Amino acid sequence: MTIKPRLLLAGGDTDPQLVRLLKRAALHDIPVHCLLTGQSGSPRLHWDIHRNRLLDDDKEVAVSAAFIRQDVFAYLKSNNAQDNSAAREWFVSVSGWLLSSPDIALCNRRLPAVWRG
């Protein structure tokens, strides 16, 4: 399967860096698949491990590059530890899929220490 160039932006929906990247991608006509958490809720994700596919509300996430950040902004706003835990679990799940998908360009892929908790 050939994947058309498409960028995955994943993280908090109020993250200023992700918002900036989304605007820059639009400016340069770069197709983007967003997986955003926070005020908008969380995407319904399913990781089909046998086929190594990530589904976003039953639609396959087919990307060639990704930028992901853990959402810290929901916790900073609410000061609720559950928001922090949910953001971490979500980040680890999506990161795991990205790390198991070597065809997807990913910042710092060669630095495994970056992904350690």
Coordinates of C-alpha atoms in Angstrom, one line a residue:
M1 CA 0.0 0.0 0.0
T2 CA 1.4 3.4 -1.0
I3 CA 0.6 6.2 1.4
K4 CA 0.2 9.7 0.0
P5 CA 2.2 12.4 1.8
R6 CA 0.1 13.3 4.8
L7 CA 1.1 14.7 8.2
L8 CA -0.3 13.4 11.5
L9 CA -0.6 16.1 14.1
A10 CA -1.4 14.6 17.5
G11 CA -1.7 16.2 21.0
G12 CA -3.7 18.7 22.8
D13 CA -6.3 20.9 21.0
T14 CA -5.1 24.0 22.8
D15 CA -1.3 23.3 22.3
P16 CA 0.0 26.5 20.6
Q17 CA 2.7 24.6 18.8
L18 CA 0.2 22.2 17.2
V19 CA -2.1 25.0 16.3
R20 CA 0.8 26.8 14.6
L21 CA 1.9 23.7 12.8
L22 CA -1.7 23.1 11.6
K23 CA -1.9 26.7 10.2
R24 CA 1.5 26.3 8.5
A25 CA 0.5 23.0 6.9
A26 CA -2.7 24.7 5.6
L27 CA -0.6 27.6 4.2
H28 CA 1.5 25.1 2.3
D29 CA -1.3 22.8 1.2
I30 CA 0.0 19.9 3.3
P31 CA -2.8 17.4 4.0
V32 CA -3.1 16.8 7.8
H33 CA -4.8 14.1 9.9
C34 CA -5.4 15.6 13.4
L35 CA -5.7 13.5 16.5
L36 CA -6.4 16.1 19.1
T37 CA -7.4 15.7 22.7
G38 CA -8.6 18.1 25.4
Q39 CA -11.5 20.5 25.2
S40 CA -12.8 18.6 22.1
G41 CA -12.7 15.2 23.9
S42 CA -10.5 12.4 22.7
P43 CA -10.5 10.6 19.3
R44 CA -12.0 7.1 19.3
L45 CA -8.9 5.1 18.5
H46 CA -8.5 1.4 17.7
W47 CA -5.1 -0.1 17.1
D48 CA -5.3 -3.3 15.0
I49 CA -2.1 -4.8 16.1
H50 CA -2.2 -7.7 13.6
R51 CA -2.4 -5.4 10.6
N52 CA -0.6 -2.5 12.4
R53 CA -3.3 -0.1 11.5
L54 CA -4.6 2.7 13.7
L55 CA -8.2 3.6 13.2
D56 CA -9.7 7.0 14.1
D57 CA -13.4 6.5 14.5
D58 CA -13.3 3.5 12.1
K59 CA -11.2 5.4 9.5
E60 CA -7.6 4.3 8.9
V61 CA -4.9 6.8 9.9
A62 CA -2.7 6.7 6.7
V63 CA 0.1 9.2 7.1
S64 CA 3.7 9.5 5.9
A65 CA 5.0 11.7 8.7
A66 CA 3.9 12.6 12.3
F67 CA 4.4 15.2 15.0
I68 CA 3.1 14.2 18.5
R69 CA 3.1 15.9 21.8
Q70 CA 1.5 14.9 25.1
D71 CA -1.3 17.3 26.1
V72 CA -0.2 19.1 29.2
F73 CA -2.6 22.0 28.7
A74 CA -5.8 20.2 29.9
Y75 CA -4.1 19.4 33.2
L76 CA -2.7 22.9 33.6
K77 CA -6.2 24.3 33.2
S78 CA -8.0 21.8 35.4
N79 CA -5.3 20.8 37.9
N80 CA -7.0 17.4 37.8
A81 CA -4.6 14.4 38.0
Q82 CA -7.0 12.3 35.9
D83 CA -6.5 14.7 33.0
N84 CA -2.7 14.2 33.3
S85 CA -3.1 10.4 33.4
A86 CA -5.4 10.3 30.4
A87 CA -3.1 12.5 28.4
R88 CA -0.1 10.3 29.2
E89 CA -2.0 7.0 28.4
W90 CA -3.2 8.5 25.1
F91 CA 0.3 9.7 24.2
V92 CA 1.9 6.4 25.0
S93 CA -0.7 4.5 22.8
V94 CA -0.3 6.7 19.8
S95 CA 3.5 6.8 20.2
G96 CA 3.6 3.0 20.4
W97 CA 1.8 2.8 17.0
L98 CA 4.1 5.4 15.5
L99 CA 7.2 3.6 16.8
S100 CA 6.0 0.3 15.3
S101 CA 5.4 1.9 11.9
P102 CA 8.9 2.5 10.5
D103 CA 7.6 3.9 7.2
I104 CA 6.2 7.0 9.0
A105 CA 8.8 9.8 9.4
L106 CA 8.9 10.8 13.1
C107 CA 11.0 13.4 14.9
N108 CA 13.6 11.8 17.1
R109 CA 12.8 8.2 16.0
R110 CA 16.5 7.3 16.5
L111 CA 16.5 8.6 20.1
P112 CA 14.8 5.9 22.2
A113 CA 15.5 7.7 25.4
V114 CA 13.1 10.4 24.3
W115 CA 10.2 7.9 24.6
R116 CA 11.1 6.6 28.0
G117 CA 8.8 7.6 30.8

